[in-house]
Amino acid sequence: MTRRAAVHMTWLVGAVGAAMAAACSNSTTPHQPTPCPSYSGGLSQGDSLYGLYHLVSYCLDTLPAFTPPAESGHVTLIHATSVDSFVAVLVPQGQAPESILGTYTHPGLDSIHVTGEVRAPGLPFAPPVDLPGRFLLRHDSLFVTGRLAVTGANPHTVSFIGAR
């Protein structure tokens, strides 16, 4: 559900800048980045939020979204009697996986709030993460939009699409 904001931000900014420069090299009008899609709506009748969702795509601030095979991963939402847990794993092609581990609450009809920590190779500690957002669950597809805040990094708008 999240991009490794604290880990690969330099690479991401460089890649986005190069893509924008290439897209606009023959243009006479300024390029306006397209924001990530936004989702809301909650559960459809009879659906359960809990389960394993494989990555279909995710977006960090602006399109284009990241999709397999360049990125793979999953989000798991687990319901337990004491606390609901959240595990997100993103695997950039050819690199070690990065994850967010934590808990989540479902405070409203279409609201989800994740708190936890980021774990990634090369990080000397696991920085805290906070992701309040909205979701839409239709049949076997989960759509999430939120504001990802990792301690020590600027917040980012993210969206995620996963399928069971």
PDB file of C-alpha atoms in Angstrom:
ATOM      1  CA  MET A   1       0.000   0.000   0.000  1.00  0.00           C
ATOM      2  CA  THR A   2       2.877   2.247   0.324  1.00  0.00           C
ATOM      3  CA  ARG A   3       5.940   3.144  -1.539  1.00  0.00           C
ATOM      4  CA  ARG A   4       9.257   3.165   0.239  1.00  0.00           C
ATOM      5  CA  ALA A   5       9.261   6.924   0.756  1.00  0.00           C
ATOM      6  CA  ALA A   6      12.157   6.962   3.202  1.00  0.00           C
ATOM      7  CA  VAL A   7      14.268   4.513   1.221  1.00  0.00           C
ATOM      8  CA  HIS A   8      14.094   5.179  -2.511  1.00  0.00           C
ATOM      9  CA  MET A   9      12.944   8.783  -2.721  1.00  0.00           C
ATOM     10  CA  THR A  10      16.029   9.928  -4.609  1.00  0.00           C
ATOM     11  CA  TRP A  11      15.524   7.246  -7.249  1.00  0.00           C
ATOM     12  CA  LEU A  12      11.821   8.024  -7.502  1.00  0.00           C
ATOM     13  CA  VAL A  13      12.311  11.786  -7.900  1.00  0.00           C
ATOM     14  CA  GLY A  14      14.956  11.184 -10.557  1.00  0.00           C
ATOM     15  CA  ALA A  15      12.774   8.702 -12.457  1.00  0.00           C
ATOM     16  CA  VAL A  16       9.749  10.979 -12.350  1.00  0.00           C
ATOM     17  CA  GLY A  17      11.840  13.954 -13.472  1.00  0.00           C
ATOM     18  CA  ALA A  18      13.310  12.001 -16.389  1.00  0.00           C
ATOM     19  CA  ALA A  19       9.884  10.750 -17.452  1.00  0.00           C
ATOM     20  CA  MET A  20       8.426  14.240 -17.315  1.00  0.00           C
ATOM     21  CA  ALA A  21      11.312  15.689 -19.296  1.00  0.00           C
ATOM     22  CA  ALA A  22      10.925  13.018 -21.973  1.00  0.00           C
ATOM     23  CA  ALA A  23       7.159  13.485 -22.156  1.00  0.00           C
ATOM     24  CA  CYS A  24       7.420  17.247 -22.450  1.00  0.00           C
ATOM     25  CA  SER A  25      10.445  17.513 -24.728  1.00  0.00           C
ATOM     26  CA  ASN A  26       8.343  18.168 -27.845  1.00  0.00           C
ATOM     27  CA  SER A  27       5.471  19.927 -26.126  1.00  0.00           C
ATOM     28  CA  THR A  28       4.742  23.643 -26.192  1.00  0.00           C
ATOM     29  CA  THR A  29       2.444  23.506 -23.144  1.00  0.00           C
ATOM     30  CA  PRO A  30       3.561  22.826 -19.584  1.00  0.00           C
ATOM     31  CA  HIS A  31       3.020  19.287 -18.329  1.00  0.00           C
ATOM     32  CA  GLN A  32       0.458  18.987 -15.542  1.00  0.00           C
ATOM     33  CA  PRO A  33       0.993  15.838 -13.481  1.00  0.00           C
ATOM     34  CA  THR A  34      -2.105  13.712 -12.938  1.00  0.00           C
ATOM     35  CA  PRO A  35      -2.743  12.936  -9.267  1.00  0.00           C
ATOM     36  CA  CYS A  36      -3.245   9.390  -8.049  1.00  0.00           C
ATOM     37  CA  PRO A  37      -6.827   8.153  -8.255  1.00  0.00           C
ATOM     38  CA  SER A  38      -9.016   8.552  -5.194  1.00  0.00           C
ATOM     39  CA  TYR A  39     -11.337   5.850  -3.887  1.00  0.00           C
ATOM     40  CA  SER A  40     -14.123   5.683  -1.311  1.00  0.00           C
ATOM     41  CA  GLY A  41     -17.355   3.821  -0.781  1.00  0.00           C
ATOM     42  CA  GLY A  42     -16.601   1.132   1.797  1.00  0.00           C
ATOM     43  CA  LEU A  43     -17.800  -2.456   1.645  1.00  0.00           C
ATOM     44  CA  SER A  44     -20.373  -3.939  -0.649  1.00  0.00           C
ATOM     45  CA  GLN A  45     -23.007  -6.006   1.123  1.00  0.00           C
ATOM     46  CA  GLY A  46     -21.715  -9.414   2.166  1.00  0.00           C
ATOM     47  CA  ASP A  47     -18.020  -8.553   1.691  1.00  0.00           C
ATOM     48  CA  SER A  48     -15.357  -8.820   4.391  1.00  0.00           C
ATOM     49  CA  LEU A  49     -12.339  -6.515   4.473  1.00  0.00           C
ATOM     50  CA  TYR A  50     -10.041  -9.228   5.851  1.00  0.00           C
ATOM     51  CA  GLY A  51      -7.825 -11.226   3.541  1.00  0.00           C
ATOM     52  CA  LEU A  52      -4.820 -11.299   1.228  1.00  0.00           C
ATOM     53  CA  TYR A  53      -4.775  -8.859  -1.701  1.00  0.00           C
ATOM     54  CA  HIS A  54      -2.154  -9.212  -4.426  1.00  0.00           C
ATOM     55  CA  LEU A  55      -0.831  -5.998  -5.961  1.00  0.00           C
ATOM     56  CA  VAL A  56      -2.583  -4.871  -9.126  1.00  0.00           C
ATOM     57  CA  SER A  57      -1.118  -1.349  -8.992  1.00  0.00           C
ATOM     58  CA  TYR A  58      -0.112   1.422  -6.639  1.00  0.00           C
ATOM     59  CA  CYS A  59       0.481   5.105  -7.126  1.00  0.00           C
ATOM     60  CA  LEU A  60       2.680   7.555  -5.219  1.00  0.00           C
ATOM     61  CA  ASP A  61       1.569  11.217  -5.547  1.00  0.00           C
ATOM     62  CA  THR A  62       1.057  11.213  -9.345  1.00  0.00           C
ATOM     63  CA  LEU A  63       0.452   8.785 -12.182  1.00  0.00           C
ATOM     64  CA  PRO A  64       1.730   6.591 -13.734  1.00  0.00           C
ATOM     65  CA  ALA A  65       1.032   3.810 -11.235  1.00  0.00           C
ATOM     66  CA  PHE A  66       3.507   1.051 -10.485  1.00  0.00           C
ATOM     67  CA  THR A  67       2.383  -2.386 -11.681  1.00  0.00           C
ATOM     68  CA  PRO A  68       3.702  -5.947 -11.935  1.00  0.00           C
ATOM     69  CA  PRO A  69       6.140  -7.208 -13.064  1.00  0.00           C
ATOM     70  CA  ALA A  70       8.254  -4.112 -12.254  1.00  0.00           C
ATOM     71  CA  GLU A  71       6.690  -4.097  -8.786  1.00  0.00           C
ATOM     72  CA  SER A  72       5.012  -6.959  -7.008  1.00  0.00           C
ATOM     73  CA  GLY A  73       3.642  -7.421  -3.544  1.00  0.00           C
ATOM     74  CA  HIS A  74       0.597  -7.872  -1.397  1.00  0.00           C
ATOM     75  CA  VAL A  75      -1.430  -6.455   1.468  1.00  0.00           C
ATOM     76  CA  THR A  76      -2.833  -8.698   4.190  1.00  0.00           C
ATOM     77  CA  LEU A  77      -5.557  -7.553   6.582  1.00  0.00           C
ATOM     78  CA  ILE A  78      -6.003  -9.912   9.538  1.00  0.00           C
ATOM     79  CA  HIS A  79      -8.861  -9.824  12.028  1.00  0.00           C
ATOM     80  CA  ALA A  80      -7.984 -10.915  15.550  1.00  0.00           C
ATOM     81  CA  THR A  81      -9.873 -10.671  18.817  1.00  0.00           C
ATOM     82  CA  SER A  82      -7.513  -8.132  20.378  1.00  0.00           C
ATOM     83  CA  VAL A  83      -6.298  -6.059  17.413  1.00  0.00           C
ATOM     84  CA  ASP A  84      -6.537  -6.089  13.623  1.00  0.00           C
ATOM     85  CA  SER A  85      -3.149  -6.351  11.915  1.00  0.00           C
ATOM     86  CA  PHE A  86      -1.839  -5.027   8.617  1.00  0.00           C
ATOM     87  CA  VAL A  87       1.073  -6.289   6.518  1.00  0.00           C
ATOM     88  CA  ALA A  88       2.079  -4.683   3.213  1.00  0.00           C
ATOM     89  CA  VAL A  89       5.008  -6.019   1.202  1.00  0.00           C
ATOM     90  CA  LEU A  90       6.381  -4.324  -1.931  1.00  0.00           C
ATOM     91  CA  VAL A  91       9.066  -5.963  -4.026  1.00  0.00           C
ATOM     92  CA  PRO A  92      10.737  -3.871  -6.735  1.00  0.00           C
ATOM     93  CA  GLN A  93      11.983  -6.187  -9.487  1.00  0.00           C
ATOM     94  CA  GLY A  94      15.481  -7.426  -8.652  1.00  0.00           C
ATOM     95  CA  GLN A  95      15.530  -5.863  -5.162  1.00  0.00           C
ATOM     96  CA  ALA A  96      14.856  -6.975  -1.613  1.00  0.00           C
ATOM     97  CA  PRO A  97      11.289  -6.636  -0.287  1.00  0.00           C
ATOM     98  CA  GLU A  98      10.204  -3.682   1.807  1.00  0.00           C
ATOM     99  CA  SER A  99       7.259  -3.785   4.161  1.00  0.00           C
ATOM    100  CA  ILE A 100       4.928  -1.945   6.476  1.00  0.00           C
ATOM    101  CA  LEU A 101       3.878  -3.885   9.554  1.00  0.00           C
ATOM    102  CA  GLY A 102       1.297  -2.635  11.983  1.00  0.00           C
ATOM    103  CA  THR A 103      -2.306  -2.422  12.995  1.00  0.00           C
ATOM    104  CA  TYR A 104      -5.353  -0.856  11.450  1.00  0.00           C
ATOM    105  CA  THR A 105      -8.702   0.460  12.521  1.00  0.00           C
ATOM    106  CA  HIS A 106     -11.856   0.820  10.507  1.00  0.00           C
ATOM    107  CA  PRO A 107     -13.297   3.978  12.135  1.00  0.00           C
ATOM    108  CA  GLY A 108     -16.045   4.755   9.634  1.00  0.00           C
ATOM    109  CA  LEU A 109     -18.073   3.472   6.716  1.00  0.00           C
ATOM    110  CA  ASP A 110     -15.204   3.754   4.221  1.00  0.00           C
ATOM    111  CA  SER A 111     -12.309   4.808   6.470  1.00  0.00           C
ATOM    112  CA  ILE A 112      -9.170   2.857   7.294  1.00  0.00           C
ATOM    113  CA  HIS A 113      -6.287   4.010   9.480  1.00  0.00           C
ATOM    114  CA  VAL A 114      -2.984   2.112   9.485  1.00  0.00           C
ATOM    115  CA  THR A 115      -0.228   2.692  12.038  1.00  0.00           C
ATOM    116  CA  GLY A 116       3.003   0.748  12.209  1.00  0.00           C
ATOM    117  CA  GLU A 117       6.574   0.776  11.020  1.00  0.00           C
ATOM    118  CA  VAL A 118       8.541   0.508   7.795  1.00  0.00           C
ATOM    119  CA  ARG A 119      11.070  -2.284   7.391  1.00  0.00           C
ATOM    120  CA  ALA A 120      13.498  -2.141   4.515  1.00  0.00           C
ATOM    121  CA  PRO A 121      17.051  -3.242   3.739  1.00  0.00           C
ATOM    122  CA  GLY A 122      19.585  -0.605   4.682  1.00  0.00           C
ATOM    123  CA  LEU A 123      17.419   1.163   7.250  1.00  0.00           C
ATOM    124  CA  PRO A 124      19.211   1.192  10.616  1.00  0.00           C
ATOM    125  CA  PHE A 125      15.839   1.365  12.417  1.00  0.00           C
ATOM    126  CA  ALA A 126      12.158   0.900  11.583  1.00  0.00           C
ATOM    127  CA  PRO A 127      10.603   4.390  11.239  1.00  0.00           C
ATOM    128  CA  PRO A 128       6.985   4.835  12.332  1.00  0.00           C
ATOM    129  CA  VAL A 129       4.331   5.174   9.625  1.00  0.00           C
ATOM    130  CA  ASP A 130       0.809   6.594   9.707  1.00  0.00           C
ATOM    131  CA  LEU A 131      -1.706   6.133   6.889  1.00  0.00           C
ATOM    132  CA  PRO A 132      -5.226   7.485   7.286  1.00  0.00           C
ATOM    133  CA  GLY A 133      -7.313   6.778   4.218  1.00  0.00           C
ATOM    134  CA  ARG A 134     -10.495   5.674   2.501  1.00  0.00           C
ATOM    135  CA  PHE A 135     -11.283   2.426   0.754  1.00  0.00           C
ATOM    136  CA  LEU A 136     -13.671   0.721  -1.614  1.00  0.00           C
ATOM    137  CA  LEU A 137     -14.095  -3.062  -1.533  1.00  0.00           C
ATOM    138  CA  ARG A 138     -16.045  -4.572  -4.388  1.00  0.00           C
ATOM    139  CA  HIS A 139     -16.195  -8.354  -4.631  1.00  0.00           C
ATOM    140  CA  ASP A 140     -12.549  -9.430  -4.783  1.00  0.00           C
ATOM    141  CA  SER A 141     -10.888  -6.047  -5.387  1.00  0.00           C
ATOM    142  CA  LEU A 142      -9.676  -3.573  -2.747  1.00  0.00           C
ATOM    143  CA  PHE A 143      -9.063   0.093  -3.667  1.00  0.00           C
ATOM    144  CA  VAL A 144      -7.369   2.331  -1.076  1.00  0.00           C
ATOM    145  CA  THR A 145      -6.421   6.011  -1.092  1.00  0.00           C
ATOM    146  CA  GLY A 146      -4.584   7.725   1.749  1.00  0.00           C
ATOM    147  CA  ARG A 147      -1.911  10.037   3.042  1.00  0.00           C
ATOM    148  CA  LEU A 148       1.297   8.161   3.880  1.00  0.00           C
ATOM    149  CA  ALA A 149       3.416   9.802   6.568  1.00  0.00           C
ATOM    150  CA  VAL A 150       6.742   8.183   7.450  1.00  0.00           C
ATOM    151  CA  THR A 151       8.758   9.785  10.239  1.00  0.00           C
ATOM    152  CA  GLY A 152      11.678  11.689   8.732  1.00  0.00           C
ATOM    153  CA  ALA A 153      10.147  12.031   5.241  1.00  0.00           C
ATOM    154  CA  ASN A 154       7.578  14.241   3.537  1.00  0.00           C
ATOM    155  CA  PRO A 155       4.026  12.830   3.437  1.00  0.00           C
ATOM    156  CA  HIS A 156       2.753  11.358   0.172  1.00  0.00           C
ATOM    157  CA  THR A 157      -0.620  10.648  -1.348  1.00  0.00           C
ATOM    158  CA  VAL A 158      -0.878   6.964  -2.202  1.00  0.00           C
ATOM    159  CA  SER A 159      -3.418   4.696  -3.836  1.00  0.00           C
ATOM    160  CA  PHE A 160      -3.438   0.922  -4.035  1.00  0.00           C
ATOM    161  CA  ILE A 161      -5.432  -1.634  -5.956  1.00  0.00           C
ATOM    162  CA  GLY A 162      -5.297  -5.248  -4.854  1.00  0.00           C
ATOM    163  CA  ALA A 163      -7.127  -8.417  -5.864  1.00  0.00           C
ATOM    164  CA  ARG A 164      -7.858 -11.577  -3.884  1.00  0.00           C
TER     165      ARG A 164
END
